[in-house]
Amino acid sequence: MKTHRNIPFFVPHAGCPHCCVFCSQVKITGQRADKDIATESKELRELLENAGDPGGRQSRIAFFGGSFTAIERKRMETLLSIANEYIDKGVASGIRISTRPDCIDSEILKVLKYYRVTEIELGVQSTDDKVLSASERGHTAKDSFKAAELIKNQGFLLGGQMMVGLPGADPVSELQTAKDIVSMSCDEARIYPCVVFANTKLYDMTVAGEYKPLSTEEAVARSADCYCVFLNGKVNVLRVGLHSSESLAEAPFGATHPAIGELVYSKVYENLIAERIGTARGATAKVMFRSGDISMLTGNGGEALKRIKERTCVKEIELIPSDLDRFDIKVTVTNK
Ligand code: SF4
């Protein structure tokens, strides 16, 4: 599926009327939240002046990190106006923003349309109200469905962000969240396994024994299951896990593995291939797959292949690199 290059500009925690238990936007983005408009505008201009590749790949100016539609209106329109100048200069062809479901209404969508915003990512996180409440999100699942409907009706491209391992969540509620994001007609999704940063309420809950952080194995297995829901629903998954950074490396608990996305992709391959083979004791399976993804099957000591053999009882797996797309596998099983 075609994706655009993002030119990311972080607006950390700006305008957000809440404080989710896991949130540490400054830590996640590595940026401070308390810039004035003049400084922020200058930084945005510098970023866009140096964005490179104008007129080349289709790019989006992407405002990430806070609840963009909840920031003070003058500040929001200043940032959007600057972005529009650079769209006119051919640096990008559209704008992507991320925000909370309860910060979307018809009026704000009109403003976004006026400023040529093309894509909106909603922080759905969960569609289980118990999980949303335990995470102190400050909105309900109904807000997400309503916002998604308004966004789609206005013709924006819609992204749904979900988290795995939130307080009160389990694999069942996470799978339901992924299914709900598909049912919202999201075009894209992101999956974030929960990371516990210092100086957050979730950190205190962890230390107090009120919250059990995800192990890497749990984060990978649960994220992979959600990924498969998106694959079946034809929703393009843009990313799994936070970008590797110093602050992620310093996070004391949770899904802190720097390559969690790769581990999840490997698990998705494992699940897809094992399902396609079924149980085939003593058989040989030939698997055609995207050549660039070979390390997802053979890396880490060939763990994925070993687990496929255990799950299916096949004797041999022959890997055939090809020009197929990621996760578009072809499997033939031969009983000798
Ligand atoms: S809505 Fe987003 S920015 Fe606001 S507190 Fe929650 S995670 Fe942080």
XYZ file of C-alpha atoms and ligand atoms in Angstrom:
344
model
C 0.000 0.000 0.000
C 1.258 3.496 -0.871
C 2.472 5.563 2.069
C 3.699 9.136 2.212
C 6.919 10.401 3.670
C 6.251 12.322 6.872
C 8.115 15.503 7.778
C 7.475 15.265 11.526
C 7.145 18.287 13.778
C 6.479 17.549 17.436
C 4.045 19.602 19.469
C 4.546 17.720 22.740
C 1.560 17.555 25.082
C 0.444 20.910 23.709
C -3.178 21.658 24.333
C -3.903 18.350 25.887
C -6.637 18.786 28.483
C -5.793 15.505 30.207
C -2.992 13.545 31.755
C -3.217 9.875 30.852
C -1.487 7.614 33.361
C 1.106 6.492 30.798
C 1.734 9.897 29.217
C 5.117 11.441 29.186
C 5.034 13.262 25.860
C 8.229 15.200 26.552
C 10.033 11.929 27.151
C 8.489 10.208 24.143
C 9.298 13.031 21.721
C 12.457 14.186 23.480
C 11.159 17.758 23.323
C 9.948 20.269 25.855
C 6.342 21.454 25.888
C 6.736 25.067 26.893
C 7.896 26.850 23.715
C 6.428 30.211 22.693
C 4.792 30.640 19.297
C 7.706 32.625 17.839
C 10.261 29.942 18.742
C 7.999 27.168 17.562
C 7.267 28.943 14.257
C 10.981 29.493 13.660
C 11.704 25.817 14.309
C 8.931 24.732 11.958
C 10.233 27.001 9.199
C 13.772 25.673 9.687
C 12.520 22.117 9.497
C 10.580 22.763 6.304
C 13.381 24.780 4.676
C 15.642 21.760 5.166
C 13.065 19.080 4.429
C 14.682 18.310 1.088
C 13.268 16.350 -1.796
C 10.657 18.962 -2.803
C 8.626 17.767 -5.704
C 9.996 14.276 -5.210
C 8.168 11.734 -3.118
C 4.778 12.861 -1.895
C 5.373 14.234 1.588
C 3.134 15.190 4.471
C 3.931 17.791 7.110
C 3.058 15.826 10.240
C 2.182 17.454 13.559
C 2.686 14.754 16.149
C 3.046 14.547 19.883
C 0.087 16.312 21.438
C -3.594 16.861 20.871
C -3.225 19.151 17.910
C -6.848 20.236 17.629
C -6.963 21.209 21.304
C -4.077 23.635 21.259
C -4.818 27.307 21.517
C -6.492 28.319 18.236
C -4.063 31.102 17.284
C -1.090 28.801 17.801
C -2.721 25.998 15.802
C -3.578 28.288 12.891
C -0.077 29.805 12.941
C 1.475 26.358 12.547
C -1.014 25.391 9.848
C -0.452 28.665 7.956
C 3.291 28.054 7.879
C 2.697 24.497 6.709
C 0.458 25.850 3.926
C 3.213 28.191 2.738
C 5.474 25.185 2.258
C 2.774 23.185 0.530
C 2.595 26.072 -1.954
C 6.383 25.804 -2.364
C 6.024 22.118 -3.207
C 7.760 20.785 -0.087
C 4.721 18.676 0.819
C 1.342 17.866 -0.614
C -0.662 17.657 2.603
C -0.721 17.798 6.379
C -1.146 15.034 8.929
C -2.138 15.683 12.527
C -2.772 13.533 15.572
C -5.312 14.258 18.258
C -7.715 12.890 20.863
C -11.183 11.648 19.889
C -12.935 14.171 22.148
C -11.105 17.053 20.470
C -12.838 16.543 17.122
C -16.080 18.183 16.024
C -17.556 19.517 12.770
C -16.270 23.035 13.338
C -12.633 22.006 13.874
C -12.797 19.709 10.856
C -13.834 22.697 8.710
C -10.779 24.601 9.952
C -8.513 21.634 9.216
C -9.974 21.283 5.738
C -9.400 24.990 5.085
C -5.722 24.559 5.977
C -5.349 21.504 3.717
C -5.011 18.893 6.440
C -5.400 15.571 4.663
C -4.877 12.951 7.345
C -6.017 12.701 10.958
C -4.727 10.154 13.437
C -6.993 9.476 16.372
C -5.578 8.268 19.674
C -8.234 5.614 20.200
C -5.934 3.543 22.465
C -8.765 1.219 23.559
C -12.470 0.809 22.883
C -13.039 -0.715 26.318
C -14.417 2.002 28.617
C -13.009 0.222 31.670
C -9.522 0.400 30.168
C -9.979 4.036 29.152
C -11.103 4.869 32.673
C -8.242 2.952 34.338
C -5.825 4.770 32.016
C -7.449 8.133 32.873
C -7.903 8.952 29.212
C -10.810 11.275 29.924
C -12.920 10.103 26.959
C -15.039 7.096 26.105
C -15.122 4.609 23.249
C -18.245 6.380 21.982
C -16.160 9.545 21.467
C -13.802 7.562 19.220
C -16.594 6.127 17.084
C -18.234 9.551 16.760
C -14.970 11.305 15.842
C -14.085 8.596 13.310
C -17.462 8.965 11.618
C -17.152 12.758 11.374
C -13.607 12.501 10.003
C -14.522 9.922 7.364
C -17.665 11.814 6.366
C -15.532 14.891 5.708
C -13.232 12.897 3.421
C -10.048 12.873 5.525
C -7.769 9.868 5.599
C -8.205 8.321 9.066
C -5.587 6.652 11.252
C -6.336 4.797 14.463
C -3.721 4.479 17.190
C -4.128 1.737 19.758
C -2.126 0.624 22.767
C -1.405 -2.846 24.056
C -0.958 -3.576 27.757
C -2.885 -0.628 29.208
C -4.172 -0.911 32.787
C -7.208 -3.200 32.838
C -6.608 -4.419 29.276
C -6.249 -8.039 28.233
C -5.760 -9.779 24.878
C -9.541 -9.970 24.360
C -10.131 -6.232 24.830
C -7.144 -5.466 22.606
C -8.388 -7.676 19.790
C -11.784 -5.998 20.086
C -10.121 -2.586 19.887
C -8.322 -3.628 16.698
C -11.612 -4.919 15.247
C -13.348 -1.677 16.219
C -10.634 0.368 14.509
C -11.251 -1.699 11.368
C -15.003 -1.114 11.738
C -14.398 2.654 12.011
C -13.096 2.388 8.409
C -9.641 3.524 9.442
C -7.234 3.560 6.528
C -4.162 3.249 8.731
C -3.235 2.127 12.231
C -0.402 2.261 14.697
C 0.143 -0.172 17.558
C 1.965 0.972 20.666
C 2.801 -1.630 23.318
C 2.742 0.177 26.660
C 6.026 1.577 27.974
C 6.319 2.778 31.584
C 8.293 6.012 31.761
C 9.573 7.498 35.022
C 7.588 10.424 36.454
C 4.257 9.073 35.245
C 1.307 7.817 37.245
C 1.791 4.440 35.579
C 5.265 4.300 37.065
C 3.831 4.864 40.544
C 1.133 2.247 39.874
C 3.846 -0.207 38.794
C 5.990 0.402 41.856
C 2.903 0.062 44.084
C 2.071 -3.288 42.452
C -1.208 -1.949 41.016
C -0.085 -2.442 37.423
C 1.932 -5.238 35.874
C 4.016 -4.074 32.917
C 4.167 -6.163 29.770
C 7.100 -8.477 29.239
C 8.667 -8.284 25.783
C 7.128 -11.670 24.921
C 3.626 -10.553 25.937
C 3.970 -7.248 24.096
C 5.104 -9.045 20.931
C 2.408 -11.749 21.016
C -0.464 -9.373 21.777
C 0.667 -6.751 19.248
C 1.079 -9.437 16.572
C -2.479 -10.672 17.138
C -3.802 -7.128 16.703
C -1.611 -6.692 13.624
C -3.257 -9.762 12.079
C -6.697 -8.201 12.646
C -5.525 -5.131 10.715
C -4.068 -7.282 7.955
C -7.382 -9.110 7.556
C -9.253 -5.804 7.662
C -6.937 -4.295 5.013
C -5.856 -1.496 7.362
C -2.306 -0.349 6.655
C -0.204 -0.572 9.844
C 2.227 2.337 9.744
C 4.209 1.460 12.818
C 4.503 -0.861 15.802
C 6.166 0.545 18.920
C 7.782 3.840 19.744
C 10.836 5.071 17.861
C 14.038 3.872 19.442
C 15.463 6.725 21.527
C 17.481 7.515 24.589
C 14.334 8.059 26.635
C 12.917 4.696 25.529
C 16.190 3.053 26.550
C 15.899 4.716 29.951
C 12.262 3.693 30.532
C 12.279 1.335 33.499
C 9.413 -1.026 32.628
C 7.259 -2.351 29.813
C 7.826 -2.800 26.085
C 11.201 -1.065 25.962
C 12.900 -3.390 23.456
C 14.439 -1.056 20.837
C 13.396 -3.315 17.947
C 9.953 -4.315 19.169
C 8.462 -3.649 15.732
C 10.806 -6.167 14.079
C 9.963 -8.750 16.737
C 6.255 -8.208 16.087
C 6.706 -8.559 12.306
C 8.568 -11.803 12.906
C 5.708 -13.054 15.099
C 3.140 -12.039 12.477
C 5.055 -14.099 9.884
C 5.175 -16.992 12.339
C 1.414 -16.825 12.930
C 0.530 -16.507 9.251
C 2.793 -19.357 8.126
C 1.779 -21.662 10.994
C -1.908 -21.049 10.265
C -1.415 -21.663 6.558
C 0.432 -24.952 7.178
C -1.924 -26.224 9.877
C -0.787 -29.498 11.388
C 1.392 -31.473 8.982
C 3.474 -33.996 10.853
C 6.671 -34.946 9.009
C 5.801 -32.843 5.947
C 7.902 -30.310 4.053
C 6.583 -26.761 3.716
C 7.733 -24.410 0.975
C 7.190 -20.777 1.894
C 7.469 -17.956 -0.608
C 7.841 -14.572 1.068
C 9.195 -11.055 0.553
C 12.957 -11.374 0.150
C 13.727 -8.249 2.192
C 12.077 -9.849 5.219
C 14.382 -12.866 5.454
C 15.813 -11.752 8.813
C 12.339 -11.797 10.349
C 12.255 -15.538 9.754
C 15.884 -16.483 10.148
C 17.168 -13.815 12.532
C 17.576 -14.245 16.270
C 18.817 -17.820 15.866
C 15.935 -18.761 13.569
C 13.495 -18.589 16.485
C 10.478 -17.989 14.255
C 11.258 -21.054 12.121
C 11.777 -23.213 15.203
C 8.427 -22.137 16.619
C 6.654 -22.770 13.303
C 8.077 -26.300 13.305
C 6.910 -26.842 16.882
C 3.436 -25.526 16.129
C 2.895 -27.442 12.899
C 5.122 -30.529 13.377
C 6.570 -30.075 9.866
C 9.968 -31.666 9.336
C 11.419 -29.101 6.947
C 10.675 -25.543 5.974
C 12.101 -24.343 2.687
C 12.206 -20.566 2.410
C 11.871 -19.100 -1.080
C 12.578 -15.359 -1.241
C 10.445 -13.615 -3.859
C 9.067 -10.251 -4.891
C 5.843 -10.704 -2.922
C 4.689 -7.903 -0.623
C 5.287 -8.066 3.121
C 3.075 -10.757 4.725
C 1.752 -11.834 1.310
C 3.041 -15.410 1.639
C 2.507 -18.487 -0.504
C 2.752 -21.857 1.243
C 2.760 -25.359 -0.202
C 2.921 -28.465 1.981
C 4.241 -31.765 0.660
C 3.869 -35.014 2.532
C 6.752 -37.317 1.747
S -4.109 12.514 25.322
Fe -2.062 12.218 24.526
S -0.908 14.069 25.022
Fe -2.768 14.037 26.290
S -2.131 13.142 28.223
Fe -2.950 11.513 26.963
S -1.220 10.646 25.844
Fe -0.580 12.623 26.713
